[in-house]
Coordinates of C-alpha atoms and ligand atoms in Angstrom, one line a residue:
M24 CA -7.9 161.1 81.3
C25 CA -6.9 161.6 77.6
G26 CA -6.2 158.6 75.3
I27 CA -3.5 157.8 72.5
V28 CA -4.2 156.0 69.7
A29 CA -0.8 155.3 66.9
A30 CA -0.9 152.4 63.8
L31 CA 1.8 152.8 61.3
S32 CA 0.8 150.5 57.9
R33 CA 1.1 149.8 54.3
R34 CA -2.5 151.6 54.6
N35 CA -4.1 154.6 54.7
I36 CA -4.4 154.5 58.3
V37 CA -6.7 158.2 59.1
P38 CA -9.4 155.9 59.3
I39 CA -8.6 153.9 61.8
L40 CA -6.8 156.7 64.1
I41 CA -10.2 158.5 64.2
E42 CA -12.5 155.3 65.0
G43 CA -9.7 154.7 67.5
L44 CA -9.8 158.3 69.4
K45 CA -13.9 157.3 68.9
R46 CA -14.1 154.6 70.6
L47 CA -11.4 156.4 73.3
E48 CA -13.8 158.9 73.8
Y49 CA -14.9 158.6 76.9
R50 CA -11.5 158.9 78.4
G51 CA -11.5 162.7 77.5
Y52 CA -14.0 164.8 75.1
D53 CA -12.3 168.4 74.8
S54 CA -10.2 168.1 71.3
A55 CA -8.8 165.5 69.8
G56 CA -5.9 165.9 66.6
I57 CA -4.4 163.3 64.8
A58 CA -0.7 163.7 63.2
V59 CA 0.6 161.9 60.2
L60 CA 3.7 161.6 58.3
N61 CA 2.8 161.5 54.2
G62 CA 6.0 162.6 53.2
R63 CA 5.8 165.6 55.7
L64 CA 4.8 165.5 58.7
Q65 CA 0.8 166.8 59.0
R66 CA -1.4 167.8 61.5
L67 CA -4.8 168.5 62.2
R68 CA -6.6 169.3 65.8
S69 CA -10.0 170.7 66.4
T70 CA -11.7 171.8 70.1
G71 CA -14.7 169.6 70.4
R72 CA -15.6 166.0 69.7
V73 CA -14.0 163.8 67.7
V74 CA -16.9 163.8 65.3
E75 CA -15.6 167.9 64.7
L76 CA -11.8 166.3 64.1
E77 CA -13.3 163.7 61.3
K78 CA -14.9 166.9 59.9
I79 CA -12.0 168.7 58.9
A80 CA -10.0 164.9 58.2
V81 CA -11.2 163.9 54.9
G82 CA -9.0 163.1 52.1
L83 CA -6.3 162.9 55.2
S84 CA -4.2 159.0 53.2
A85 CA -1.2 158.4 55.1
P86 CA 0.7 155.2 56.1
V87 CA 2.2 156.9 59.7
G88 CA 0.1 158.6 62.7
I89 CA -0.2 159.2 66.0
A90 CA -4.0 160.6 67.6
H91 CA -5.2 161.8 70.8
T92 CA -8.2 162.6 72.8
R93 CA -8.3 165.4 75.8
W94 CA -8.6 165.7 79.0
A95 CA -7.8 169.2 79.6
T96 CA -5.7 169.3 83.0
H97 CA -2.4 172.2 82.3
G98 CA -4.0 174.4 80.4
V99 CA -7.8 175.5 78.7
P100 CA -9.9 173.5 75.8
S101 CA -8.8 174.8 72.8
E102 CA -6.6 173.8 69.7
R103 CA -3.3 175.9 69.7
N104 CA -3.4 173.5 73.5
A105 CA -4.7 170.2 71.8
H106 CA -2.4 167.6 70.9
P107 CA -0.5 166.2 69.0
H108 CA 2.1 168.8 70.0
V109 CA 5.0 169.1 67.5
S110 CA 9.1 170.8 67.5
G111 CA 10.6 170.9 64.0
G112 CA 9.8 166.7 63.1
V113 CA 9.0 165.7 65.8
S114 CA 5.1 165.0 66.8
V115 CA 3.6 163.8 70.7
V116 CA 0.6 162.7 72.2
H117 CA 0.8 162.1 75.4
N118 CA -1.6 161.0 78.5
G119 CA -0.6 161.9 82.0
I120 CA 0.4 165.2 83.7
I121 CA 4.0 166.0 83.7
E122 CA 4.7 167.6 87.0
N123 CA 8.3 169.3 86.7
H124 CA 7.7 170.4 83.5
D125 CA 8.3 174.2 85.0
A126 CA 11.5 173.7 84.7
M127 CA 12.1 172.1 81.9
R128 CA 9.8 174.7 79.8
E129 CA 12.5 176.7 81.5
N130 CA 15.6 175.1 80.7
L131 CA 14.4 174.5 77.0
R132 CA 13.1 178.8 76.2
G133 CA 17.1 179.6 77.2
K134 CA 18.0 177.2 74.4
G135 CA 16.0 178.3 72.2
Y136 CA 12.8 176.8 72.4
E137 CA 9.4 178.6 71.5
F138 CA 6.3 177.5 73.7
A139 CA 3.0 177.7 71.4
S140 CA 0.3 176.1 73.8
D141 CA 0.6 175.7 77.3
T142 CA 0.0 171.9 78.2
D143 CA 3.2 170.5 79.7
T144 CA 3.1 167.7 76.8
E145 CA 4.8 170.7 74.5
V146 CA 8.5 170.7 76.5
I147 CA 8.1 166.2 75.8
A148 CA 8.1 167.8 71.9
H149 CA 11.0 169.7 72.5
L150 CA 12.7 167.9 74.8
V151 CA 12.6 164.7 71.9
H152 CA 13.8 167.5 69.5
E153 CA 16.6 168.3 71.8
H154 CA 18.2 165.2 72.1
L155 CA 17.8 164.0 67.9
R156 CA 19.5 167.6 67.8
H157 CA 22.4 166.1 69.4
G158 CA 22.6 162.5 67.1
A159 CA 19.9 159.7 69.4
T160 CA 17.9 158.0 67.4
L161 CA 14.7 158.7 68.1
F162 CA 14.2 155.7 69.8
G163 CA 17.4 156.8 71.9
A164 CA 15.9 160.2 71.5
V165 CA 12.1 159.3 73.6
R166 CA 13.9 157.1 76.2
K167 CA 17.0 160.2 77.7
A168 CA 14.2 162.2 76.7
T169 CA 11.8 160.3 78.8
D170 CA 14.1 159.9 82.1
E171 CA 14.4 163.5 82.9
L172 CA 11.0 163.3 83.2
Q173 CA 9.1 163.5 86.1
G174 CA 5.2 162.6 87.0
A175 CA 2.7 160.3 84.8
Y176 CA 2.9 159.6 80.8
A177 CA 2.1 157.1 78.5
I178 CA 3.5 158.7 75.1
A179 CA 3.6 158.1 71.4
V180 CA 6.2 159.6 69.2
I181 CA 6.4 160.3 65.7
H182 CA 9.3 162.1 63.6
E183 CA 9.3 163.4 59.8
S184 CA 12.9 162.3 59.0
D185 CA 11.6 158.3 60.7
P186 CA 9.4 157.4 58.0
E187 CA 9.2 153.9 59.3
L188 CA 8.9 154.6 63.1
I189 CA 6.6 155.1 66.1
V190 CA 7.9 155.5 69.5
V191 CA 6.1 154.6 72.6
A192 CA 6.8 154.5 76.6
R193 CA 4.7 154.7 79.3
H194 CA 5.0 155.2 82.8
G195 CA 2.0 155.5 85.3
A196 CA 0.2 156.0 82.3
P197 CA -2.0 152.9 80.4
L198 CA -0.4 152.3 76.6
L199 CA -0.4 149.2 74.5
L200 CA 0.9 148.3 71.4
G201 CA -1.6 145.6 68.9
L202 CA 0.3 143.5 66.8
G203 CA -1.3 143.3 63.1
A204 CA 0.1 141.4 60.3
G205 CA 2.2 143.8 58.6
E206 CA 1.1 147.0 61.0
N207 CA 1.2 148.1 64.2
F208 CA -0.8 149.5 66.8
A209 CA -0.6 151.6 69.7
A210 CA -3.2 153.3 72.2
S211 CA -4.7 153.6 75.7
D212 CA -6.7 150.6 75.5
A213 CA -7.9 147.4 73.9
S214 CA -10.9 148.8 72.9
A215 CA -9.9 151.4 70.4
L216 CA -7.6 148.9 68.4
I217 CA -11.0 145.8 68.9
Q218 CA -11.7 147.1 64.6
V219 CA -7.2 146.1 63.5
T220 CA -6.3 143.9 65.5
Q221 CA -7.0 140.8 68.9
R222 CA -3.6 141.0 69.7
I223 CA -2.3 142.9 72.6
I224 CA 0.9 143.4 74.2
Y225 CA 0.2 145.8 77.4
L226 CA 3.3 147.3 78.6
E227 CA 4.9 148.0 81.6
D228 CA 5.7 151.2 83.8
G229 CA 9.1 152.2 82.3
D230 CA 9.2 150.3 79.5
C231 CA 9.8 152.1 76.3
A232 CA 9.0 150.1 72.6
E233 CA 9.5 150.4 68.9
L234 CA 7.9 150.0 66.5
S235 CA 8.0 149.6 62.5
Q236 CA 5.2 147.7 60.6
S237 CA 6.5 144.5 60.4
S238 CA 8.2 144.4 64.6
V239 CA 8.2 145.4 68.3
K240 CA 11.1 146.1 70.4
I241 CA 10.6 146.7 73.9
V242 CA 13.0 147.9 76.6
D243 CA 11.8 148.1 80.2
A244 CA 13.2 150.6 82.6
S245 CA 16.3 149.6 82.7
G246 CA 17.1 149.6 78.8
R247 CA 17.1 145.9 78.8
P248 CA 16.0 144.2 75.1
V249 CA 12.7 142.3 77.0
E250 CA 10.2 139.6 75.6
R251 CA 6.3 141.2 77.2
Q252 CA 3.0 138.3 77.0
I253 CA 1.0 138.8 73.9
H254 CA -2.8 139.0 75.4
I255 CA -5.9 137.4 72.9
S256 CA -8.1 140.5 73.7
Q257 CA -11.6 138.8 74.8
L258 CA -13.6 142.3 73.7
S259 CA -16.2 142.0 71.4
A260 CA -17.3 145.0 68.7
A261 CA -21.0 144.8 70.5
S262 CA -19.7 145.0 73.8
V263 CA -18.3 148.8 73.0
E264 CA -21.0 149.7 70.4
L265 CA -24.7 150.8 70.8
G266 CA -26.9 148.3 70.0
Q267 CA -30.7 148.9 70.1
Y268 CA -29.3 151.3 72.8
K269 CA -29.8 155.2 72.1
S270 CA -26.9 155.9 74.9
F271 CA -23.5 153.9 76.7
M272 CA -25.1 155.1 79.3
Q273 CA -28.0 154.0 79.5
K274 CA -27.1 150.4 77.6
E275 CA -25.0 150.0 81.1
I276 CA -27.9 150.6 83.3
F277 CA -29.9 147.4 81.2
E278 CA -26.9 145.1 80.9
Q279 CA -27.1 144.8 84.9
P280 CA -28.4 142.2 85.7
M281 CA -26.2 140.3 82.6
A282 CA -23.2 142.2 84.8
V283 CA -23.5 140.8 87.9
A284 CA -24.8 137.2 86.5
N285 CA -21.5 137.3 84.7
T286 CA -19.7 138.4 88.1
L287 CA -21.4 135.9 90.7
E288 CA -21.1 132.6 88.1
M289 CA -18.4 131.1 89.8
V290 CA -20.4 130.8 92.8
T291 CA -24.4 130.3 91.2
S292 CA -24.2 127.1 90.7
A293 CA -21.9 126.0 94.1
N294 CA -23.5 125.3 97.3
F295 CA -20.6 127.4 99.5
V296 CA -18.3 130.3 98.9
V297 CA -14.4 129.8 99.4
P298 CA -11.8 132.3 100.2
E299 CA -10.1 131.3 96.5
L300 CA -12.7 133.2 94.0
F301 CA -10.3 136.3 95.2
G302 CA -6.9 134.7 94.8
A303 CA -4.3 131.3 95.7
R304 CA -3.3 132.9 99.3
A305 CA -6.7 134.6 99.7
A306 CA -7.2 131.7 102.8
Q307 CA -3.8 131.7 104.5
I308 CA -4.3 136.1 103.7
F309 CA -8.3 136.1 105.4
R310 CA -7.2 134.4 108.3
E311 CA -4.4 137.1 109.4
T312 CA -6.7 139.4 108.5
D313 CA -8.2 142.1 111.7
A314 CA -9.7 144.1 110.6
V315 CA -10.5 145.6 106.5
L316 CA -8.9 149.4 105.3
I317 CA -11.5 150.5 101.8
L318 CA -9.9 152.8 99.1
A319 CA -11.6 154.2 96.3
C320 CA -12.8 157.4 94.8
G321 CA -16.5 158.7 93.7
T322 CA -18.8 155.4 92.7
S323 CA -16.0 152.7 93.9
Y324 CA -16.0 154.9 97.1
H325 CA -20.0 154.1 97.7
A326 CA -19.5 150.9 96.5
G327 CA -16.7 150.5 99.5
M328 CA -19.5 152.5 102.2
V329 CA -22.3 150.1 101.7
A330 CA -19.2 146.4 102.1
R331 CA -18.3 148.2 105.1
Y332 CA -22.2 147.6 106.7
W333 CA -21.8 144.5 105.0
L334 CA -18.5 142.7 106.4
E335 CA -18.7 144.6 110.2
A336 CA -22.0 142.8 110.9
L337 CA -21.7 139.3 108.4
A338 CA -18.0 139.1 108.9
G339 CA -17.4 140.6 112.4
L340 CA -14.1 142.9 111.0
P341 CA -13.6 146.5 112.1
C342 CA -13.5 148.3 108.8
N343 CA -11.9 152.0 107.7
V344 CA -13.8 153.0 104.4
E345 CA -11.3 155.8 103.5
I346 CA -11.3 158.4 100.0
A347 CA -7.5 157.4 98.3
S348 CA -6.7 160.9 97.8
E349 CA -7.6 161.7 101.2
Y350 CA -6.0 159.0 102.4
R351 CA -2.6 159.0 101.0
Y352 CA -1.7 162.1 102.2
R353 CA -3.0 161.6 106.0
E354 CA -1.2 160.1 109.0
S355 CA -3.2 157.2 109.9
V356 CA -2.4 154.0 112.3
P357 CA -1.4 151.7 110.4
N358 CA -2.0 147.5 111.1
P359 CA 0.0 145.5 109.4
R360 CA -3.8 143.4 109.4
C361 CA -5.6 144.9 107.7
L362 CA -6.7 144.0 104.9
V363 CA -6.1 147.3 101.9
I364 CA -8.7 146.9 99.4
A365 CA -8.6 148.6 96.6
I366 CA -12.4 148.9 93.8
S367 CA -12.0 150.7 91.0
Q368 CA -13.7 150.2 87.6
S369 CA -10.5 151.4 85.5
G370 CA -8.0 149.8 87.9
E371 CA -5.9 153.1 86.8
T372 CA -7.6 155.5 88.7
A373 CA -4.0 157.2 90.1
D374 CA -5.1 158.2 93.5
T375 CA -6.3 154.9 94.0
L376 CA -3.2 153.3 93.0
A377 CA -1.2 155.8 95.0
A378 CA -3.1 155.1 98.2
L379 CA -2.9 151.0 97.7
N380 CA 0.9 152.1 97.6
F381 CA 1.1 154.6 100.1
A382 CA -0.8 151.6 102.2
K383 CA 2.1 149.3 101.4
A384 CA 5.0 151.0 102.5
R385 CA 3.3 151.8 105.6
G386 CA 3.6 147.8 105.8
Q387 CA -0.2 147.3 105.3
E388 CA 0.2 144.1 102.6
N389 CA -2.0 142.6 102.5
S390 CA -4.5 144.7 99.5
L391 CA -6.5 143.3 97.7
A392 CA -8.2 144.8 94.4
I393 CA -12.3 145.0 93.1
C394 CA -11.9 145.7 89.6
N395 CA -13.3 145.7 85.9
V396 CA -10.4 145.9 83.9
P397 CA -8.0 142.9 83.5
E398 CA -4.4 143.5 83.1
S399 CA -5.2 147.3 84.5
A400 CA -1.9 148.3 87.6
L401 CA -4.5 147.9 89.9
I402 CA -4.7 143.9 89.0
R403 CA -1.1 144.0 88.8
G404 CA -0.1 145.8 92.1
S405 CA -2.5 143.3 94.3
E406 CA -1.8 140.3 95.9
L407 CA -5.4 139.8 96.0
R408 CA -8.0 140.8 92.9
F409 CA -11.9 139.9 91.9
L410 CA -12.8 140.9 88.2
T411 CA -16.5 142.1 88.2
R412 CA -17.3 140.7 84.4
A413 CA -19.1 143.9 84.2
G414 CA -17.4 143.9 80.5
P415 CA -16.3 147.2 79.4
E416 CA -18.1 150.5 80.8
I417 CA -18.1 153.6 78.1
G418 CA -20.4 156.0 79.6
V419 CA -18.4 158.5 82.3
A420 CA -21.3 158.3 85.3
S421 CA -20.8 154.4 86.6
T422 CA -23.6 151.9 87.1
K423 CA -23.2 148.7 86.1
A424 CA -19.1 148.5 87.4
F425 CA -21.0 150.0 90.8
T426 CA -23.7 147.1 91.1
T427 CA -21.5 144.4 90.3
Q428 CA -18.3 146.1 92.2
L429 CA -21.8 145.5 95.3
A430 CA -22.1 141.6 94.3
S431 CA -18.3 141.1 95.2
L432 CA -18.1 142.9 98.4
I433 CA -21.2 140.4 99.6
L434 CA -19.0 137.4 98.2
L435 CA -16.4 139.4 100.1
A436 CA -18.6 139.7 103.1
M437 CA -19.6 135.8 102.9
V438 CA -16.4 134.7 102.6
L439 CA -14.8 136.6 105.3
A440 CA -17.6 135.2 107.9
K441 CA -17.6 131.9 106.9
L442 CA -13.4 131.7 107.4
R443 CA -14.8 133.2 111.2
G444 CA -17.4 130.7 112.2
R445 CA -20.0 133.9 111.3
L446 CA -21.7 132.1 108.3
G447 CA -23.4 128.6 109.8
K448 CA -24.4 126.5 106.0
Q449 CA -28.1 127.4 106.4
R450 CA -27.6 130.4 106.1
E451 CA -24.7 130.4 103.3
S452 CA -26.9 128.5 101.6
E453 CA -30.0 131.4 101.7
M454 CA -27.6 134.1 101.2
L455 CA -26.4 132.2 97.8
N456 CA -29.6 131.7 97.0
S457 CA -30.4 135.4 97.3
L458 CA -27.5 136.1 94.3
R459 CA -29.0 133.2 92.4
H460 CA -32.1 135.4 92.3
L461 CA -30.7 139.0 92.1
P462 CA -30.6 139.3 88.2
A463 CA -34.5 138.4 87.7
A464 CA -34.8 141.2 91.0
L465 CA -33.0 143.5 88.8
T466 CA -34.1 142.7 85.6
R467 CA -38.4 143.2 87.4
V468 CA -36.6 146.8 89.1
L469 CA -35.9 148.1 85.8
G470 CA -39.5 147.7 84.9
T471 CA -40.4 150.6 86.9
E472 CA -39.0 153.1 84.6
S473 CA -42.0 154.1 83.5
Q474 CA -42.5 155.9 87.3
I475 CA -39.5 156.6 87.8
I476 CA -40.0 158.9 84.2
K477 CA -42.3 161.0 85.9
W478 CA -40.2 161.4 89.4
A479 CA -37.8 162.8 86.4
E480 CA -40.2 164.8 85.1
Y481 CA -40.2 166.7 87.6
V482 CA -36.8 166.7 89.2
A483 CA -35.8 167.8 86.0
P484 CA -37.1 172.0 86.1
H485 CA -35.4 171.7 89.4
R486 CA -31.5 173.2 90.5
H487 CA -31.4 171.2 93.6
A488 CA -33.2 167.8 95.0
L489 CA -31.7 166.0 98.7
F490 CA -31.3 162.0 98.9
L491 CA -31.8 161.0 102.3
G492 CA -31.4 157.7 103.8
R493 CA -30.7 155.3 107.2
G494 CA -27.8 153.0 107.3
V495 CA -26.3 150.5 104.1
H496 CA -28.9 152.3 102.0
W497 CA -27.1 156.3 103.3
P498 CA -25.0 155.4 100.7
I499 CA -26.7 154.5 98.1
A500 CA -29.0 158.1 99.0
M501 CA -24.7 158.6 98.1
E502 CA -24.9 156.9 95.2
G503 CA -28.4 158.3 94.2
A504 CA -27.1 162.3 94.4
L505 CA -23.2 161.9 92.8
K506 CA -25.3 160.3 89.4
L507 CA -27.4 163.3 89.7
K508 CA -25.5 166.1 89.9
E509 CA -22.7 164.4 87.3
I510 CA -25.1 164.0 84.6
S511 CA -28.1 166.3 84.7
Y512 CA -26.1 169.1 86.7
I513 CA -28.7 169.0 89.0
H514 CA -26.9 169.8 92.4
A515 CA -27.9 166.5 94.8
E516 CA -26.6 166.6 98.4
A517 CA -27.4 163.2 100.6
Y518 CA -27.6 163.1 103.6
A519 CA -28.7 160.0 106.6
A520 CA -31.7 160.7 107.4
G521 CA -30.8 161.5 111.0
E522 CA -28.8 164.2 110.3
L523 CA -31.6 166.2 108.8
K524 CA -32.9 168.0 111.6
H525 CA -29.0 168.6 112.2
G526 CA -28.6 171.2 109.2
P527 CA -29.8 170.1 106.3
L528 CA -33.7 170.8 107.2
A529 CA -33.0 174.5 106.8
L530 CA -32.8 173.9 102.5
V531 CA -36.9 171.7 102.8
D532 CA -39.5 173.9 101.4
Q533 CA -41.1 173.4 98.3
D534 CA -38.9 174.1 95.4
M535 CA -36.8 171.2 97.3
P536 CA -37.8 167.6 95.8
V537 CA -36.4 164.8 98.9
F538 CA -35.5 161.5 97.2
A539 CA -35.7 158.5 100.1
I540 CA -34.4 155.1 99.6
A541 CA -37.2 153.1 102.2
P542 CA -36.7 149.5 102.7
N543 CA -38.6 147.5 104.8
D544 CA -35.7 146.6 107.3
E545 CA -34.7 147.5 111.1
L546 CA -35.0 151.7 110.4
L547 CA -37.4 151.5 108.3
E548 CA -40.0 153.6 111.0
K549 CA -36.8 155.9 111.9
L550 CA -36.9 156.1 108.7
K551 CA -41.0 158.0 108.7
S552 CA -40.1 159.6 111.2
N553 CA -37.1 161.9 109.3
L554 CA -39.6 161.5 106.1
Q555 CA -42.2 163.8 108.3
E556 CA -40.1 166.6 109.5
V557 CA -40.1 166.9 105.6
S558 CA -43.3 166.7 104.6
A559 CA -44.2 169.6 107.6
R560 CA -42.1 171.3 105.9
G561 CA -43.6 171.6 102.6
G562 CA -41.1 169.6 101.2
K563 CA -42.0 166.8 98.1
L564 CA -41.5 163.8 98.8
F565 CA -40.1 160.6 97.0
V566 CA -40.5 157.3 98.0
L567 CA -39.0 154.2 97.3
A568 CA -40.8 151.9 99.3
D569 CA -40.9 147.9 99.6
Q570 CA -44.6 146.8 98.8
H571 CA -47.0 146.5 101.6
V572 CA -45.0 149.3 103.6
K573 CA -47.5 151.9 105.0
F574 CA -46.6 154.8 102.8
S575 CA -50.0 156.7 101.5
D576 CA -49.2 158.6 97.9
G577 CA -50.5 162.6 97.3
S578 CA -50.5 165.1 99.8
G579 CA -46.6 165.6 98.4
V580 CA -45.9 162.7 98.8
E581 CA -45.3 160.0 96.4
V582 CA -44.4 156.7 96.1
I583 CA -42.8 153.7 93.7
R584 CA -43.1 150.3 95.5
M585 CA -39.5 147.9 94.9
P586 CA -40.4 144.6 93.0
D587 CA -38.8 143.2 95.4
H588 CA -36.9 143.3 99.2
A589 CA -34.1 141.8 99.3
G590 CA -33.2 141.4 103.0
M591 CA -29.2 142.0 102.6
L592 CA -29.0 143.0 98.8
S593 CA -31.8 145.3 99.0
P594 CA -28.4 147.8 97.8
I595 CA -27.5 146.3 95.6
L596 CA -31.4 146.7 94.0
H597 CA -31.9 149.9 95.3
T598 CA -29.5 151.7 92.7
I599 CA -31.1 151.1 89.9
P600 CA -33.9 153.5 89.9
L601 CA -31.9 156.0 91.4
Q602 CA -29.8 155.5 88.4
M603 CA -33.0 155.8 86.2
L604 CA -34.0 158.4 88.0
A605 CA -30.5 161.0 86.4
Y606 CA -30.5 159.5 83.3
H607 CA -33.7 160.7 82.3
A608 CA -33.2 164.0 84.1
A609 CA -29.8 164.2 82.4
I610 CA -31.9 163.5 79.1
L611 CA -34.9 165.9 79.5
R612 CA -32.2 168.4 80.6
G613 CA -30.5 168.0 76.8
N614 CA -27.5 166.4 78.1
D615 CA -25.2 164.5 76.8
V616 CA -25.3 161.7 79.1
D617 CA -22.6 158.9 77.9
K618 CA -19.5 162.8 78.2
P619 CA -21.3 164.7 80.5
R620 CA -19.1 168.4 80.7
N621 CA -15.5 168.8 82.4
L622 CA -15.1 165.0 83.5
A623 CA -13.3 162.1 81.7
K624 CA -13.7 157.6 82.8
S625 CA -10.4 157.3 83.8
V626 CA -9.0 159.6 85.8
T627 CA -5.5 159.1 85.9
V628 CA -4.3 162.4 86.9
E629 CA -3.6 163.0 91.2
Ligands
F6R715 C1 -19.0 158.6 89.2 C2 -18.0 157.6 88.6 C3 -16.5 158.3 89.0 C4 -15.5 156.6 89.0 C5 -14.1 157.1 90.1 C6 -12.9 156.0 89.8 O1 -19.7 157.8 88.0 O2 -18.0 157.0 87.2 O3 -16.8 158.4 90.1 O4 -16.3 156.4 90.0 O5 -13.5 158.6 89.2 O6 -13.2 155.5 89.2 P1 -13.0 154.5 89.0 O7 -14.2 153.5 89.7 O8 -11.9 153.9 87.8 O9 -11.8 154.1 90.1

């Protein structure tokens, strides 16, 4: 949801800002802009990608500047709505949503301010300008302005009359500082600064900071000066670069064996699982737990749905899985002994954070975050935590984050089952053994790519597709459908296969490709009957089946054999072909798989 980068140095910072924006493009990519101070305020903006901005910024040079890549919320994607926004000599970039912008707009209009855009951000520029006019310093003006803002923001502000300073502030949207030698930076995430520094300060909610070339001054929400810890970012340039791959999504699909191996590192050489994998107080909290509530959105929600099957079957714990944006507005019945699990790749998803806070406010205080980003708001706001170690996920469509979430969730189910006396030594050691073999099994599934490409060629010209699964593979069918629609723009729906005859079967004809996940489990025979219903209506079936299961190719049925049957881990393996199917269908349709239309990676708005 928008990316911000700001820099202040003795050298020309324009290339640093452009490079930073390119790394932040996953957060939004419908327009980009830059404002610099080089004797005067100069602003350049363009619609579309950062490369368009780069073209018009050739020859621009300055020691101080702010830049932005946008995911439109207020106002269509256009040059006039692109950031930075200006008011006199003030220029502002903003990530988030200002909820009281209408009232402020009226108020500022009354004071003679004119608005050049439809954005909520422009009120911030005018507000800061207004406070400067009344004699505040730039820092004071930003503090006063943010006091009046309701909603979420991360902002960076420069002012023509203060060419030595950048002021930044955050509340409810991520922002960090990067410390250099005789130069300082700010950005939405550390990847934007990887080229200039590894020394990072994560700002807390309510913080406001003033950056000069040689100093950083931070105050907290109450205005008290504070020292925030300096972290050394572990991000490597290679982890955010494409290398041999054509797109980040392709790279991230193929990184999954390594990502899962890294996530499971702490248990693969162990003979048993321990609650402390999830935090120092985990044993005590897990012992108090008599139910689980999972909160998440999108792909992370699908991980939660898979986890429900595992938690109920293995640990015997009742489990509810809720779409975060729905849960937070529902009068559900709280249970203080419930463990609330928030699952999020980014750890910044506004709906998930708000749902977690809502659950806590209702007396459900035991929380666990499963997240891929250390120092994210979710990690900081949860009692217990498990970091998936997928590495930076840059493609907008979540891939390796999902499979690493599943790997963490099966561990959690094992730990809870063990504490509840439901996981004997033998079973524990068998499961650990399967986890040890999981990365190799994932590599073998990636080997089905050439067969998947044929399926992709079939589906690419179609407008609709159905995905079917049963039991724990139903959420995997949902994930397959989500992947296909978000990057190929083919309308796809997923159903629990038994539901087909209750309505969606009416959609099936020769133009409706139907993809079925058919592992060799206790539901296989039931699923086969459901698939007969499809064949009988002329539907074209594509089946992911295990070796040695009787499924014959031909007469409207195509079968790809999964190299391994992984028992309980089977949903993790079955995800991979569906990711590859969506990827290749999107490529065949000429789409930008990393930046699908209308979407952004971190959804930091409601
Ligand atoms: C789909 C996708 C989204 C995210 C969702 C939640 O490929 O990436 O559905 O899963 O926006 O994001 P996180 O996991 O960051 O909370």
